[in-house]
CSV table of C-alpha atoms and ligand atoms in Angstrom, one decimal:
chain,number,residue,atom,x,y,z
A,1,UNK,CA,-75.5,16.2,-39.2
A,2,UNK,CA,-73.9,16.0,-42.7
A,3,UNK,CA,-71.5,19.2,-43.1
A,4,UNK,CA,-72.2,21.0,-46.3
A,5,UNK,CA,-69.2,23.3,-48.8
A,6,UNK,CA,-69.4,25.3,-51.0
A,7,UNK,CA,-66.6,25.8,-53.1
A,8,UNK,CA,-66.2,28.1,-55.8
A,9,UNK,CA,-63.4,27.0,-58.3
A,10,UNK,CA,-63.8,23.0,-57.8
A,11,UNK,CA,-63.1,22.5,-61.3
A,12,UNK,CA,-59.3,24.0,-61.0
A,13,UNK,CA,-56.1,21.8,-58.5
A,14,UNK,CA,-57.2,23.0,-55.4
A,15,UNK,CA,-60.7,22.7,-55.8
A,16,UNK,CA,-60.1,18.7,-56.9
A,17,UNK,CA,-57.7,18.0,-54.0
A,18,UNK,CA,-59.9,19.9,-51.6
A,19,UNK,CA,-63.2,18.2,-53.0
A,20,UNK,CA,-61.4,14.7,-52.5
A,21,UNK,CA,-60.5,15.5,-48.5
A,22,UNK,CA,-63.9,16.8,-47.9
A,23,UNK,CA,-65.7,13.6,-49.8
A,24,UNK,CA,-63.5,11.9,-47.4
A,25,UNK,CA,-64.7,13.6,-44.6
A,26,UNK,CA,-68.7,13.0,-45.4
A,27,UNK,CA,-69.4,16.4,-46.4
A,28,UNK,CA,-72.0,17.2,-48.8
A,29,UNK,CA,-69.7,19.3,-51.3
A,30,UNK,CA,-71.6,21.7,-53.8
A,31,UNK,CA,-69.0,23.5,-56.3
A,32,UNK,CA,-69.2,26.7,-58.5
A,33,UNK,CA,-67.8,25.5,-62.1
A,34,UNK,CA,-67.5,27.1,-65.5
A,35,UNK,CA,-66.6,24.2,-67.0
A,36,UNK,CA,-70.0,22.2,-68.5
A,37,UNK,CA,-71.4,20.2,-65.9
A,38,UNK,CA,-70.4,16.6,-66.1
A,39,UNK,CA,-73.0,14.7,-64.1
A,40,UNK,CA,-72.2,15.6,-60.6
A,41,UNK,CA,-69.0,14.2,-60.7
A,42,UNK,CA,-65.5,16.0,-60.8
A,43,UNK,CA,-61.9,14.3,-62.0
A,44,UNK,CA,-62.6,13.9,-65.9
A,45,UNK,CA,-59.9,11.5,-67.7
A,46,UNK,CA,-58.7,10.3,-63.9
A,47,UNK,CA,-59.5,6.6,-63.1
A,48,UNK,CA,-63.2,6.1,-61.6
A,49,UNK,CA,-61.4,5.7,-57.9
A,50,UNK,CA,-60.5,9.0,-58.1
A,51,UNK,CA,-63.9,10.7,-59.0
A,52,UNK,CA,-65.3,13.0,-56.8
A,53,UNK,CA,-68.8,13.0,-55.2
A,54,UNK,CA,-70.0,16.9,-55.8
A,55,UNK,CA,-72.9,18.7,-56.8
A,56,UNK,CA,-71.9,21.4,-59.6
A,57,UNK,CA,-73.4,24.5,-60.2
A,58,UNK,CA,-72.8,26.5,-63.3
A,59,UNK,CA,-71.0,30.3,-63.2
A,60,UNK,CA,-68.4,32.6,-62.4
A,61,UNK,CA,-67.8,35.1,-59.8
A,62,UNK,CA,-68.7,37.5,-62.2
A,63,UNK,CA,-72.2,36.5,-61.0
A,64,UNK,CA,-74.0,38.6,-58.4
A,65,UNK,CA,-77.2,37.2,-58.9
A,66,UNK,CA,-76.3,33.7,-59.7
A,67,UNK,CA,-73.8,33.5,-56.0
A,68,UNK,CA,-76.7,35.2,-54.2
A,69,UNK,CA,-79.5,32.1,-55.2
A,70,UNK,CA,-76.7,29.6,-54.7
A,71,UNK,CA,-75.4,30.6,-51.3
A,72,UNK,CA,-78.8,31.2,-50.3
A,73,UNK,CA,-80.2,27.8,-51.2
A,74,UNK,CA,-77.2,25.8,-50.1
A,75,UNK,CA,-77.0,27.3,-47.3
A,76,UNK,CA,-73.8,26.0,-46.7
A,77,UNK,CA,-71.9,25.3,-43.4
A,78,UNK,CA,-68.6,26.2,-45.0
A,79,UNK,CA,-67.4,28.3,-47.9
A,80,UNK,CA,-64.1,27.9,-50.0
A,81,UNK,CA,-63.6,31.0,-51.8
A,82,UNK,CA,-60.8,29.4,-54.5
A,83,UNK,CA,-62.1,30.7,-57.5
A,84,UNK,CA,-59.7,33.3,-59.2
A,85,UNK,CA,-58.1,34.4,-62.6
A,86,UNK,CA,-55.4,33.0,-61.0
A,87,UNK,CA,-52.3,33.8,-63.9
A,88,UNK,CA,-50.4,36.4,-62.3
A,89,UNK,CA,-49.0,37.3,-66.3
A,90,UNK,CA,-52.4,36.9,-68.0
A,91,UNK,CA,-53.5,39.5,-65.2
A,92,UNK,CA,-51.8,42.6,-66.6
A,93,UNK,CA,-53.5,42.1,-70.1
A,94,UNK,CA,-57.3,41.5,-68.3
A,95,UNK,CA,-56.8,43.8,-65.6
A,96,UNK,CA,-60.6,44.4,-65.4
A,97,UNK,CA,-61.7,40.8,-65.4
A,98,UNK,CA,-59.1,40.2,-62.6
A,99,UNK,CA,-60.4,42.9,-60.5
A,100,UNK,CA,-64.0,41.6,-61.3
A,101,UNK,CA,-63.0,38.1,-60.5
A,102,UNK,CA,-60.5,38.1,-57.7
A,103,UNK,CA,-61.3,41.4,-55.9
A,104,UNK,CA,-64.9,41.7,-56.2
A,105,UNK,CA,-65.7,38.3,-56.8
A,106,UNK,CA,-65.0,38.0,-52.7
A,107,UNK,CA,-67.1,40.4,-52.2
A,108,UNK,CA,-70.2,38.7,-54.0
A,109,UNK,CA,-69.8,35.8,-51.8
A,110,UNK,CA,-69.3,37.6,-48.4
A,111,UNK,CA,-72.2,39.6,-49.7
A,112,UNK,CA,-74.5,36.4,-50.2
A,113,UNK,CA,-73.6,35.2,-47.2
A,114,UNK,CA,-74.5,38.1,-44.9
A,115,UNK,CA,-77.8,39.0,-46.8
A,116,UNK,CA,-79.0,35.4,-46.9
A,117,UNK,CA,-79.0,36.0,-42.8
A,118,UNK,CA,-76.0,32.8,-43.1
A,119,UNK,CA,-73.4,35.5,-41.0
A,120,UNK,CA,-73.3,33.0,-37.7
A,121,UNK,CA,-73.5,29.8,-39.6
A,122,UNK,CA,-70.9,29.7,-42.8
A,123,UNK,CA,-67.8,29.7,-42.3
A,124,UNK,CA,-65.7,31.5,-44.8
A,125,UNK,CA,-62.5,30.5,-46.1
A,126,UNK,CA,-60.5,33.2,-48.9
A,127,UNK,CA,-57.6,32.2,-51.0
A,128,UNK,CA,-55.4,34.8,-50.5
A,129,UNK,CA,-52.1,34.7,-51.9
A,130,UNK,CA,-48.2,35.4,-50.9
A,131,UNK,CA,-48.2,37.7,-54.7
A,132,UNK,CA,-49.0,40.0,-52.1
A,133,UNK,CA,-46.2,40.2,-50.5
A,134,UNK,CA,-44.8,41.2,-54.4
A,135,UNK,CA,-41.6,43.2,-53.8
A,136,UNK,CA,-41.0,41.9,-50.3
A,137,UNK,CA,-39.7,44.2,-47.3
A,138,UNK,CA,-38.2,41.7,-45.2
A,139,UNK,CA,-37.7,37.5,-45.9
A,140,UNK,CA,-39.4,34.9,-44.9
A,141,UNK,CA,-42.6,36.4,-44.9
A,142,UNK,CA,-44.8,36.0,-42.0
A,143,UNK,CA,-48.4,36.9,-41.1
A,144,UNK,CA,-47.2,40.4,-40.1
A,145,UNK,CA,-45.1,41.2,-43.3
A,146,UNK,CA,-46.3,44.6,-45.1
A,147,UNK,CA,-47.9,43.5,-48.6
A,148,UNK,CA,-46.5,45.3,-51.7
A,149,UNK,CA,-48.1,44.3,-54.7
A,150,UNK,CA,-47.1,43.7,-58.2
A,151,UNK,CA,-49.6,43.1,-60.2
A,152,UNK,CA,-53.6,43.6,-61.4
A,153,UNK,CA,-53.7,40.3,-59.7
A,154,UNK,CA,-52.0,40.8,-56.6
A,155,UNK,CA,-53.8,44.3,-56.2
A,156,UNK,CA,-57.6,42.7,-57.3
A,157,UNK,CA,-56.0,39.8,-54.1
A,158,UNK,CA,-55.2,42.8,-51.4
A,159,UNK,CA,-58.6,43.9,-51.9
A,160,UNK,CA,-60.2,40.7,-51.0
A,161,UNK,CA,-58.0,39.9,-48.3
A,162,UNK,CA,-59.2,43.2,-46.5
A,163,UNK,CA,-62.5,42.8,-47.3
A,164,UNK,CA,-62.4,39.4,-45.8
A,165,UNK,CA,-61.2,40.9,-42.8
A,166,UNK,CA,-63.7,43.7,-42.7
A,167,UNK,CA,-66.5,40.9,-42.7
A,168,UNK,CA,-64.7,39.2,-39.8
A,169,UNK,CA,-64.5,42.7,-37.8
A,170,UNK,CA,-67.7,44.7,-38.7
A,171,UNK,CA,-70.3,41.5,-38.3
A,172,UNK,CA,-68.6,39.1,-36.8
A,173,UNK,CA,-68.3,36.5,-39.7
A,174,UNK,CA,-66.2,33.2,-39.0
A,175,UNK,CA,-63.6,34.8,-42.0
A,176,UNK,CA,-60.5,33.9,-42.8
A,177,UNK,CA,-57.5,34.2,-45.2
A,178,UNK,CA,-54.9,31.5,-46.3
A,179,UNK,CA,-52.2,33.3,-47.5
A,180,UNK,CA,-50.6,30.7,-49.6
A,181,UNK,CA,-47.6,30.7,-51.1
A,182,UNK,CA,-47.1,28.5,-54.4
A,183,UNK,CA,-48.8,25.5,-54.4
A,184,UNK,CA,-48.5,22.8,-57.3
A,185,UNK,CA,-49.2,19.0,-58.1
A,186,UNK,CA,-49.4,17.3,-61.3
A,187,UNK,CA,-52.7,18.6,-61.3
A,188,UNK,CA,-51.3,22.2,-61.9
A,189,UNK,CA,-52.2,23.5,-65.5
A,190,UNK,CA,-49.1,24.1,-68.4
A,191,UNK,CA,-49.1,27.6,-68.1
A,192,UNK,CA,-47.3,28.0,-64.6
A,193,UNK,CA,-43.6,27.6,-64.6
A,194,UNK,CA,-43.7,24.4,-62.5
A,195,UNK,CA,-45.7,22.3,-65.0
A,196,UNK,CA,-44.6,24.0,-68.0
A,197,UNK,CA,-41.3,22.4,-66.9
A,198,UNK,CA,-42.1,19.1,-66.1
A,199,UNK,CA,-44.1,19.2,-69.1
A,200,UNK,CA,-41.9,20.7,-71.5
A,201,UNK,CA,-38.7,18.4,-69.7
A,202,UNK,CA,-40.8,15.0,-70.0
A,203,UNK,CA,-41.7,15.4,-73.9
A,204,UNK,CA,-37.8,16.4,-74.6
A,205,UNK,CA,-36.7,13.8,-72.9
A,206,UNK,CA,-39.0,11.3,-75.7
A,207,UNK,CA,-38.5,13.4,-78.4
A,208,UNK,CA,-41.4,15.2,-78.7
A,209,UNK,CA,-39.9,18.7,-78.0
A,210,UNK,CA,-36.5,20.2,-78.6
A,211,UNK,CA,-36.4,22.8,-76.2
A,212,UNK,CA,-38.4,25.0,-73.9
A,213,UNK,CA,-38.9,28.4,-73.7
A,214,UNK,CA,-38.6,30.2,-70.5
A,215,UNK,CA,-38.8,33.9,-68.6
A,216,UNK,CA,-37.2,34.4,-65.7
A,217,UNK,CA,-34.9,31.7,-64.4
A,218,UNK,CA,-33.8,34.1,-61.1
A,219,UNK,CA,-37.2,34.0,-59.7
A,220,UNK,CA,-37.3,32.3,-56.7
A,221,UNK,CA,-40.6,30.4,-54.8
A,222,UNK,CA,-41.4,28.7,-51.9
A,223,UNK,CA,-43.3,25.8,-53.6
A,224,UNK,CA,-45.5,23.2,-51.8
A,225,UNK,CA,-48.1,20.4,-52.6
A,226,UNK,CA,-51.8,21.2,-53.2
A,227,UNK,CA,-52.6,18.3,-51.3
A,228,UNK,CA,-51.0,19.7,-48.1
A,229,UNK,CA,-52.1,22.9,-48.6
A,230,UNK,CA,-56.1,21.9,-48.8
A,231,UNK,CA,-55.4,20.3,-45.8
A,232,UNK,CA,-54.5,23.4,-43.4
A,233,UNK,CA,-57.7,25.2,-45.5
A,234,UNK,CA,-59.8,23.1,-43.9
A,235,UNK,CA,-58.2,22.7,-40.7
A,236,UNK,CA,-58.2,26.9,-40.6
A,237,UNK,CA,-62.4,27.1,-40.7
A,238,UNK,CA,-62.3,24.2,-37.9
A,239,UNK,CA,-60.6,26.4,-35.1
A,240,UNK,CA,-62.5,27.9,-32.3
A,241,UNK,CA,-62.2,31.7,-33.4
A,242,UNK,CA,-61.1,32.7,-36.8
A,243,UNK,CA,-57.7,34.0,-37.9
A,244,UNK,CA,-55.0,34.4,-40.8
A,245,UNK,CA,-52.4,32.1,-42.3
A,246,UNK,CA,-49.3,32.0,-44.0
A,247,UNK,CA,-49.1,28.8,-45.5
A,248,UNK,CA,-45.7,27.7,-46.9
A,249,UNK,CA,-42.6,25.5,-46.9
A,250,UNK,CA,-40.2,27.8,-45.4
A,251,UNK,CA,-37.8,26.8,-48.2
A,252,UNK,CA,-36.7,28.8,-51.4
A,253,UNK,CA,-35.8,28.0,-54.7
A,254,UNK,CA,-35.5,29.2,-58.0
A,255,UNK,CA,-36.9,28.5,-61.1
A,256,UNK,CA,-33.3,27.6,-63.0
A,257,UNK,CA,-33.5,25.3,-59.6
A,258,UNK,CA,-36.8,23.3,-60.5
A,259,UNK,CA,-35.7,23.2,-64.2
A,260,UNK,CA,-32.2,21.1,-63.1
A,261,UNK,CA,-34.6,18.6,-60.7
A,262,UNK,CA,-36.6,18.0,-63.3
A,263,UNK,CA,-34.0,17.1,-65.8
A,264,UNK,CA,-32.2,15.1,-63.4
A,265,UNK,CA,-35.9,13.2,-63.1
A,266,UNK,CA,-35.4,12.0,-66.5
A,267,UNK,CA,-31.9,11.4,-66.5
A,268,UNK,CA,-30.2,14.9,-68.1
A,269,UNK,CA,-28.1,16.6,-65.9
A,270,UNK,CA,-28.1,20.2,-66.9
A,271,UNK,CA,-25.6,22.7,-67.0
A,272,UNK,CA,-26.2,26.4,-67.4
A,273,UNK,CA,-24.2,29.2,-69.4
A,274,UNK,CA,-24.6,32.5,-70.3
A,275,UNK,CA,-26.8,35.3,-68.4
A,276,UNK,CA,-29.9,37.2,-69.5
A,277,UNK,CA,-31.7,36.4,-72.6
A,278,UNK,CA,-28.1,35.0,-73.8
A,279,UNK,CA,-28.1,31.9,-70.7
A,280,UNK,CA,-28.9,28.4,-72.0
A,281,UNK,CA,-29.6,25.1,-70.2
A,282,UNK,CA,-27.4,22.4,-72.3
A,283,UNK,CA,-27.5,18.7,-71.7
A,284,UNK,CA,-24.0,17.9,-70.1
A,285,UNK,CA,-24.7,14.3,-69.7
A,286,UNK,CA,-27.9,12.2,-70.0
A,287,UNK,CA,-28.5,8.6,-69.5
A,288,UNK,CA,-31.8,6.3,-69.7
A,289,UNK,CA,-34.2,6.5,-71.8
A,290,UNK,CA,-34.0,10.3,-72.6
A,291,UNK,CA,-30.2,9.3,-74.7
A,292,UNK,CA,-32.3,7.8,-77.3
A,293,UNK,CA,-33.4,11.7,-78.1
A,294,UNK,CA,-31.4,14.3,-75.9
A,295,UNK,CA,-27.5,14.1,-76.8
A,296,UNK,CA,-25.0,15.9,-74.9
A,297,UNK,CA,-24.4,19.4,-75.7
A,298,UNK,CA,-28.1,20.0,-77.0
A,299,UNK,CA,-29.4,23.4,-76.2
A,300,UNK,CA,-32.8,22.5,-73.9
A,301,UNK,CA,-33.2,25.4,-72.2
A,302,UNK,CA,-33.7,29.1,-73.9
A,303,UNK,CA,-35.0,32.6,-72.4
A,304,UNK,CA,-37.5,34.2,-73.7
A,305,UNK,CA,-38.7,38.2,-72.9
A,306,UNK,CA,-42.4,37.0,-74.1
A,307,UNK,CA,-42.3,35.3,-70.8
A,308,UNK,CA,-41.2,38.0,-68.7
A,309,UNK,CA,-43.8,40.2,-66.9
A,310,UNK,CA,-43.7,44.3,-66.4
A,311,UNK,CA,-42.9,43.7,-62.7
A,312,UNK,CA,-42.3,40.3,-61.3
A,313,UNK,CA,-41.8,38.9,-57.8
A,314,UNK,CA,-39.0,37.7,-57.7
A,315,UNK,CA,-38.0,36.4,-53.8
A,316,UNK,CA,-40.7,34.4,-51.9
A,317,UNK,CA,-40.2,32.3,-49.0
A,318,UNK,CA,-43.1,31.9,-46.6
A,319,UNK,CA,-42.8,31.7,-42.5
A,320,UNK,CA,-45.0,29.0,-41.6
A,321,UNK,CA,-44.0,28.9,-37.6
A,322,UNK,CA,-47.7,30.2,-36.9
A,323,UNK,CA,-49.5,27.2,-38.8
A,324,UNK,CA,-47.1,25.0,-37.0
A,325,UNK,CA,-47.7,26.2,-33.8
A,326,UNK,CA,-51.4,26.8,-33.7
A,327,UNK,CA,-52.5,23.8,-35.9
A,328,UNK,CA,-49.9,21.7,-36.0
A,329,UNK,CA,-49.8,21.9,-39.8
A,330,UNK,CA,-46.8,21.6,-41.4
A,331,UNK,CA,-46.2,20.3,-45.2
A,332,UNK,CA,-45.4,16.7,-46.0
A,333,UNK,CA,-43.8,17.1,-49.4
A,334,UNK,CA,-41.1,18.5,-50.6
A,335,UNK,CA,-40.5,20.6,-53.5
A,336,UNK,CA,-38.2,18.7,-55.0
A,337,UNK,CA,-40.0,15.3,-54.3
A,338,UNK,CA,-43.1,17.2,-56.3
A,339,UNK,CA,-41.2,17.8,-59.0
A,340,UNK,CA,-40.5,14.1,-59.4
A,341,UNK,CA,-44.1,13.4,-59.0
A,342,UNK,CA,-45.4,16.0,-61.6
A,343,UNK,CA,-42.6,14.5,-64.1
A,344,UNK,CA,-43.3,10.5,-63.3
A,345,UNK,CA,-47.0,12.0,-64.0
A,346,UNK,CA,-46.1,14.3,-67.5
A,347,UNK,CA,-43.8,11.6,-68.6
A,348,UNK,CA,-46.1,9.0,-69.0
A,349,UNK,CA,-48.7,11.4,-70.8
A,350,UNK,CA,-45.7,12.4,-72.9
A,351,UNK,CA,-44.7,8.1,-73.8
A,352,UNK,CA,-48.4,7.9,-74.9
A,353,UNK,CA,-48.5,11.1,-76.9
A,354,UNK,CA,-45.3,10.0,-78.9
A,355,UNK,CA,-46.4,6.3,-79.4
A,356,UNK,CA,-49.3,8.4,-81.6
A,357,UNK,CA,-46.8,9.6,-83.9
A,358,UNK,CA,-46.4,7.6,-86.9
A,359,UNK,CA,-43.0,6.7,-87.7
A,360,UNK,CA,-41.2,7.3,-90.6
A,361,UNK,CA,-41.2,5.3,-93.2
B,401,LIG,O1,-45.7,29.6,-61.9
B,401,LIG,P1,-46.0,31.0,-62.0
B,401,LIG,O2,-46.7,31.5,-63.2
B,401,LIG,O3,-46.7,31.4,-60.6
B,401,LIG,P2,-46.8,32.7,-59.8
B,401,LIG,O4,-46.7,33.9,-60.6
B,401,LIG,O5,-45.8,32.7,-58.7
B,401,LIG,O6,-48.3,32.7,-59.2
B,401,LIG,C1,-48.8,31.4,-58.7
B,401,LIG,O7,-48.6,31.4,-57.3
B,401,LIG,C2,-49.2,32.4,-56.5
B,401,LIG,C3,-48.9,32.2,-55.0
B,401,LIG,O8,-47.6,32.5,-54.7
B,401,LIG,C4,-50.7,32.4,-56.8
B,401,LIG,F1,-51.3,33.4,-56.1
B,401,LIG,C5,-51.0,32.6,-58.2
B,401,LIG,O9,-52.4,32.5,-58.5
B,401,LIG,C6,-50.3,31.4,-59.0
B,401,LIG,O10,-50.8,30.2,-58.5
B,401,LIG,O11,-44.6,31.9,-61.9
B,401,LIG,C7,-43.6,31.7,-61.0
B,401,LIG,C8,-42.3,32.4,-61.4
B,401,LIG,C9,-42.6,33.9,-61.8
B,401,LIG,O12,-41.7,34.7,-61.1
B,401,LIG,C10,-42.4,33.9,-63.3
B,401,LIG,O13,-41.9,35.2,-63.8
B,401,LIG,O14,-41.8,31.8,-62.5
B,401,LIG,C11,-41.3,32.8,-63.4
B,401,LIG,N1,-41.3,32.2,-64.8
B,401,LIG,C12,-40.2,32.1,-65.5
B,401,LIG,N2,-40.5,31.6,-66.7
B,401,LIG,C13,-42.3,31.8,-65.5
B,401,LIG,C14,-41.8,31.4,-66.7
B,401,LIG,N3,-43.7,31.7,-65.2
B,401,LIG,C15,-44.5,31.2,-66.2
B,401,LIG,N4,-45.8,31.1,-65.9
B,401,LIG,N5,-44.0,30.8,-67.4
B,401,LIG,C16,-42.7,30.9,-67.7
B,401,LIG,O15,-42.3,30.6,-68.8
């Protein structure tokens, strides 16, 4: 029997890379999209080998009504809650819409599920987050860490993890959280840190861009792969009895960290100076092609307090011993090896943006 999912989010990097393994796998994939539906295929302005087979539905999780007829008539075997306001920063200016979204957004779906009589047959999966860990109590952070946190987004998050929990224990649903920590690819949109570097690094390095803008360089973050982290999703709804992940590299870094990969990528080692607002990342030596356009001593890196947030988590590492253990999941890429991928990716976007701009003369 063809397996069918139901994913809500399938437009954003998960959804695609999740979409991809379960195409892969046979299932019949349905996804919730607010994007304009693109005859039932997924992966816009990537090559036709990677388009995705999926049947699109249009809304939001703002939906009640809209979820309800959908979960009902899909019926679906499996459910991948992924759809979020996920911008931890834009959260604290739409509070309400992130409470709407990502807290009772969960409960919409749960809610379709167990009045569409689907409580012994779908299988739930909810993208929970390590934001709720926020101002963390004890390091790495494990399945049995107190959450703490720190945002409209990470509060709207605790919310649905308990609900999810609650559906598990009062009916019996197959329920589940992943609590993931960060997760990026060069799918990852410009307005997290990770592509906003690689991004920002890549059109510097071809002249495009003189510097970049950032917030906090001290915060620290366990960063994976999308791709390995869609993996252990599925592989969490497949087990015999449900349960609760953390899902994570067990490595730290911080963002001044990412920022010096990235350069090196393109050939500009990076040195920082100053602390604060006052610290700059200057080019201390740079070879390749970036020394047509990045000379040594430019100023590449700046901090600015737009990009800080009124409370920030500021030390993630994840414990992933219990994936390891009971699924035998652990992550194949490496932070730093992503960050080479994402700027291989943003550099050749950045080449063909700057062969568009006429040339003087
Ligand atoms: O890349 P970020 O915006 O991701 P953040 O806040 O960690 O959230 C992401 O990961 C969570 C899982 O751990 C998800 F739940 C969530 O949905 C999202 O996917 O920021 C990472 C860090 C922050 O501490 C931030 O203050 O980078 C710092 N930062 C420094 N400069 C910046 C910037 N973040 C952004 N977005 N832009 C900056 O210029």
């Amino acid at each position: 029997m063809t397996k069918r999912a139901f994913i809500t989010g399938i437009g954003g990097q998960d959804g695609w890379y999740l979409a991809q393994i379960l195409n892969e796998k046979g299932y019949e994939v349905h996804g919730l999209t607010r994007r304009p539906l693109d005859d039932e295929v997924i992966g816009d302005g990537v090559p036709a080998s990677d388009r995705l087979a999926a049947h699109l539905h249009f809304g939001d999780l703002t939906d009640s009504s809209n979820i309800a007829r959908l979960v009902r008539e899909i019926a679906p075997d499996e459910v991948y809650n992924l759809g979020a306001q996920s911008r931890v920063a834009a959260s604290f200016h739409a509070p309400l819409y992130t409470a709407s979204v990502d807290g009772l957004g969960t409960l919409r779906v749960l809610e379709a599920i167990r009045l569409s009589g689907l409580v012994d047959r779908t299988r739930f999966y909810q993208a929970s987050t390590a934001e709720l860990f926020g101002k963390v109590s004890q390091s790495p952070q494990s399945e049995t860490t107190p959450f703490y946190p720190r945002s409209p987004y990470a509060a709207a998050k605790l919310f649905s993890y308990w609900t999810t929990v609650n559906y598990r224990e009062a009916y019996g649903m197959f329920a589940c959280n992943g609590v993931l920590f960060n997760h990026d690819s060069p799918r990852r949109g410009k307005e997290f840190v990770t592509r906003k570097i690689t991004s920002g690094m890549a059109r510097i390095s071809v002249g495009l861009q003189r510097s970049l803008s950032l917030g906090n360089l001290d915060a620290k973050r366990d960063w994976g792969h999308a791709a390995d982290y869609v993996r252990m999703q599925w592989l969490m709804l497949q087990r015999d009895a449900p349960a609760d992940y953390v899902i994570a590299t067990g490595e730290q870094h911080s963002v001044r960290d990412f920022v010096t990969w990235a350069a090196a990528a393109l050939g500009i080692e990076i040195r920082f100076f100053g602390s604060g607002v006052d610290e700059h990342g200057i080019a201390a030596h740079v070879v390749g092609e970036a020394a047509a356009h990045v000379k040594q001593g430019d100023i590449l890196i700046r901090v600015d307090p737009r990009f800080f947030r009124p409370t920030d988590v500021v030390d993630l590492v994840g414990d992933p011993g219990r994936a390891l253990n009971e699924l035998g999941w652990s992550p194949l890429v490496t932070a730093r090896d992503m960050c080479a991928e994402m700027v291989a990716s943003d550099l050749a976007v950045a080449r063909r943006d700057a062969r568009h701009i006429p040339s003087e003369g």
